[in-house]
Amino acid sequence: EIDRSKWDNLIKYLEGVEIIFHCAGVNRPVQEKDYFINELIANQLLSSIDKSTKKIIYTNSTHSLLNSTYGKSKKRAGDIFENFCAINEIEFKNYLFPNIYGINSKPNYNTVVATFVNQITNEEDVKIIQDKVIDLISIEDVVEVMIHDTEFENNLVSIKVSELRDLIKN
């Protein structure tokens, strides 16, 4: 595991590593320009690997298909990985995960599930911005999919936002 505290010694920590699971990134920065950190992280990571690396698995987002600043930054980072891996004959897996929920999720930050649980638990008014069908996947399923290098579509739960709210309330 490499976190921010080890980033300055990235070359040391990646020495001899055959498979890299890249799960880091910026998703709610204070300033919009900070989304470019996703590309910076991708480039720094790739400039630090050695010939041992055989595969890179990237936890991307379905937002990379959208025209938001966050989506564009995730797409560009994914493109950086894909191009590098193609040139260097490294296997690349680009997972476009939808709404991930589960342990350590933060309300009003990275998942509607945590937001609704927090609002309902605190007896707050639950606001639905768009009552559409969304796909959800648990963090446990994400980890299993990545470890076993499988597709994740069978692990998705599709639910209308109002139905999700009602399910959590009940």
GROMACS .gro file of C-alpha atoms in nm:
model
  170
    1GLU     CA    1   0.000   0.000   0.000
    2ILE     CA    2   0.132   0.338  -0.098
    3ASP     CA    3  -0.037   0.642   0.047
    4ARG     CA    4   0.051   1.012   0.045
    5SER     CA    5   0.315   0.965   0.314
    6LYS     CA    6   0.514   0.735   0.081
    7TRP     CA    7   0.464   0.927  -0.243
    8ASP     CA    8   0.804   1.097  -0.234
    9ASN     CA    9   0.971   0.753  -0.234
   10LEU     CA   10   0.750   0.606  -0.505
   11ILE     CA   11   1.038   0.449  -0.699
   12LYS     CA   12   1.151   0.262  -0.387
   13TYR     CA   13   0.803   0.128  -0.309
   14LEU     CA   14   0.730   0.022  -0.667
   15GLU     CA   15   1.055  -0.167  -0.715
   16GLY     CA   16   0.976  -0.524  -0.816
   17VAL     CA   17   0.598  -0.472  -0.810
   18GLU     CA   18   0.427  -0.676  -1.081
   19ILE     CA   19   0.067  -0.555  -1.043
   20ILE     CA   20  -0.039  -0.203  -0.952
   21PHE     CA   21  -0.390  -0.126  -0.830
   22HIS     CA   22  -0.434   0.248  -0.878
   23CYS     CA   23  -0.722   0.362  -0.658
   24ALA     CA   24  -0.615   0.718  -0.575
   25GLY     CA   25  -0.744   1.041  -0.714
   26VAL     CA   26  -0.905   1.375  -0.654
   27ASN     CA   27  -1.283   1.382  -0.669
   28ARG     CA   28  -1.397   1.687  -0.473
   29PRO     CA   29  -1.125   1.953  -0.476
   30VAL     CA   30  -1.169   2.304  -0.342
   31GLN     CA   31  -1.056   2.455  -0.671
   32GLU     CA   32  -1.151   2.317  -1.012
   33LYS     CA   33  -0.791   2.335  -1.135
   34ASP     CA   34  -0.697   2.074  -0.874
   35TYR     CA   35  -0.863   1.804  -1.085
   36PHE     CA   36  -0.546   1.802  -1.294
   37ILE     CA   37  -0.383   1.626  -1.000
   38ASN     CA   38  -0.540   1.305  -1.135
   39GLU     CA   39  -0.323   1.335  -1.446
   40LEU     CA   40  -0.020   1.433  -1.239
   41ILE     CA   41  -0.064   1.127  -1.017
   42ALA     CA   42  -0.088   0.901  -1.323
   43ASN     CA   43   0.229   1.047  -1.475
   44GLN     CA   44   0.423   1.033  -1.147
   45LEU     CA   45   0.319   0.673  -1.092
   46LEU     CA   46   0.420   0.568  -1.443
   47SER     CA   47   0.755   0.746  -1.424
   48SER     CA   48   0.833   0.549  -1.108
   49ILE     CA   49   0.768   0.192  -1.219
   50ASP     CA   50   1.038  -0.047  -1.328
   51LYS     CA   51   1.045  -0.336  -1.575
   52SER     CA   52   0.883  -0.565  -1.314
   53THR     CA   53   0.540  -0.412  -1.369
   54LYS     CA   54   0.327  -0.643  -1.580
   55LYS     CA   55  -0.020  -0.505  -1.515
   56ILE     CA   56  -0.192  -0.185  -1.402
   57ILE     CA   57  -0.551  -0.188  -1.278
   58TYR     CA   58  -0.716   0.154  -1.265
   59THR     CA   59  -1.028   0.231  -1.065
   60ASN     CA   60  -1.184   0.479  -1.299
   61SER     CA   61  -1.540   0.606  -1.286
   62THR     CA   62  -1.845   0.615  -1.509
   63HIS     CA   63  -1.805   0.991  -1.470
   64SER     CA   64  -1.519   0.966  -1.720
   65LEU     CA   65  -1.791   0.928  -1.985
   66LEU     CA   66  -1.940   1.264  -1.887
   67ASN     CA   67  -1.837   1.617  -1.972
   68SER     CA   68  -1.774   1.733  -1.613
   69THR     CA   69  -1.433   1.854  -1.502
   70TYR     CA   70  -1.401   1.552  -1.274
   71GLY     CA   71  -1.506   1.316  -1.555
   72LYS     CA   72  -1.258   1.468  -1.799
   73SER     CA   73  -0.977   1.440  -1.544
   74LYS     CA   74  -1.052   1.071  -1.480
   75LYS     CA   75  -1.071   1.005  -1.855
   76ARG     CA   76  -0.739   1.180  -1.921
   77ALA     CA   77  -0.570   0.984  -1.642
   78GLY     CA   78  -0.713   0.662  -1.787
   79ASP     CA   79  -0.585   0.759  -2.132
   80ILE     CA   80  -0.240   0.827  -1.988
   81PHE     CA   81  -0.231   0.478  -1.834
   82GLU     CA   82  -0.370   0.312  -2.146
   83ASN     CA   83  -0.121   0.477  -2.382
   84PHE     CA   84   0.176   0.409  -2.156
   85CYS     CA   85   0.076   0.045  -2.112
   86ALA     CA   86   0.026  -0.005  -2.486
   87ILE     CA   87   0.371   0.137  -2.565
   88ASN     CA   88   0.541  -0.061  -2.286
   89GLU     CA   89   0.348  -0.386  -2.337
   90ILE     CA   90   0.194  -0.376  -1.991
   91GLU     CA   91  -0.153  -0.522  -1.942
   92PHE     CA   92  -0.404  -0.252  -1.851
   93LYS     CA   93  -0.750  -0.283  -1.696
   94ASN     CA   94  -0.964   0.030  -1.682
   95TYR     CA   95  -1.266  -0.026  -1.456
   96LEU     CA   96  -1.542   0.231  -1.508
   97PHE     CA   97  -1.714   0.185  -1.174
   98PRO     CA   98  -2.049   0.348  -1.100
   99ASN     CA   99  -2.163   0.459  -0.753
  100ILE     CA  100  -1.950   0.272  -0.500
  101TYR     CA  101  -2.086   0.241  -0.147
  102GLY     CA  102  -1.978   0.074   0.174
  103ILE     CA  103  -1.737   0.106   0.461
  104ASN     CA  104  -1.562   0.444   0.494
  105SER     CA  105  -1.807   0.614   0.256
  106LYS     CA  106  -1.857   0.978   0.341
  107PRO     CA  107  -2.197   1.150   0.340
  108ASN     CA  108  -2.229   1.449   0.109
  109TYR     CA  109  -1.901   1.348  -0.050
  110ASN     CA  110  -1.868   1.027  -0.244
  111THR     CA  111  -2.189   0.824  -0.238
  112VAL     CA  112  -2.561   0.886  -0.229
  113VAL     CA  113  -2.601   0.580  -0.004
  114ALA     CA  114  -2.391   0.732   0.276
  115THR     CA  115  -2.564   1.067   0.229
  116PHE     CA  116  -2.911   0.914   0.260
  117VAL     CA  117  -2.811   0.697   0.558
  118ASN     CA  118  -2.671   1.004   0.734
  119GLN     CA  119  -2.974   1.221   0.655
  120ILE     CA  120  -3.225   0.956   0.762
  121THR     CA  121  -3.031   0.866   1.078
  122ASN     CA  122  -3.018   1.232   1.175
  123GLU     CA  123  -3.386   1.279   1.085
  124GLU     CA  124  -3.296   1.535   0.819
  125ASP     CA  125  -3.495   1.605   0.505
  126VAL     CA  126  -3.379   1.375   0.222
  127LYS     CA  127  -3.339   1.575  -0.095
  128ILE     CA  128  -3.356   1.399  -0.429
  129ILE     CA  129  -3.196   1.605  -0.704
  130GLN     CA  130  -3.283   1.370  -0.990
  131ASP     CA  131  -3.509   1.070  -0.940
  132LYS     CA  132  -3.343   0.844  -1.193
  133VAL     CA  133  -3.223   0.485  -1.196
  134ILE     CA  134  -2.864   0.454  -1.077
  135ASP     CA  135  -2.623   0.162  -1.060
  136LEU     CA  136  -2.461   0.080  -0.727
  137ILE     CA  137  -2.175  -0.152  -0.637
  138SER     CA  138  -2.039  -0.230  -0.292
  139ILE     CA  139  -1.675  -0.166  -0.211
  140GLU     CA  140  -1.644  -0.532  -0.116
  141ASP     CA  141  -1.753  -0.631  -0.468
  142VAL     CA  142  -1.513  -0.377  -0.620
  143VAL     CA  143  -1.223  -0.532  -0.430
  144GLU     CA  144  -1.324  -0.886  -0.534
  145VAL     CA  145  -1.362  -0.783  -0.898
  146MET     CA  146  -1.020  -0.617  -0.901
  147ILE     CA  147  -0.839  -0.899  -0.723
  148HIS     CA  148  -0.987  -1.165  -0.949
  149ASP     CA  149  -0.976  -0.945  -1.261
  150THR     CA  150  -1.337  -1.011  -1.352
  151GLU     CA  151  -1.614  -0.801  -1.496
  152PHE     CA  152  -1.838  -0.624  -1.247
  153GLU     CA  153  -2.170  -0.591  -1.427
  154ASN     CA  154  -2.317  -0.893  -1.241
  155ASN     CA  155  -2.242  -0.716  -0.912
  156LEU     CA  156  -2.445  -0.406  -0.992
  157VAL     CA  157  -2.771  -0.313  -0.827
  158SER     CA  158  -2.990  -0.084  -1.036
  159ILE     CA  159  -3.236   0.120  -0.834
  160LYS     CA  160  -3.436   0.440  -0.864
  161VAL     CA  161  -3.310   0.709  -0.626
  162SER     CA  162  -3.646   0.742  -0.451
  163GLU     CA  163  -3.659   0.363  -0.407
  164LEU     CA  164  -3.310   0.371  -0.254
  165ARG     CA  165  -3.427   0.638  -0.010
  166ASP     CA  166  -3.732   0.433   0.084
  167LEU     CA  167  -3.527   0.116   0.124
  168ILE     CA  168  -3.288   0.291   0.363
  169LYS     CA  169  -3.578   0.445   0.556
  170ASN     CA  170  -3.732   0.102   0.602
   0.00000   0.00000   0.00000
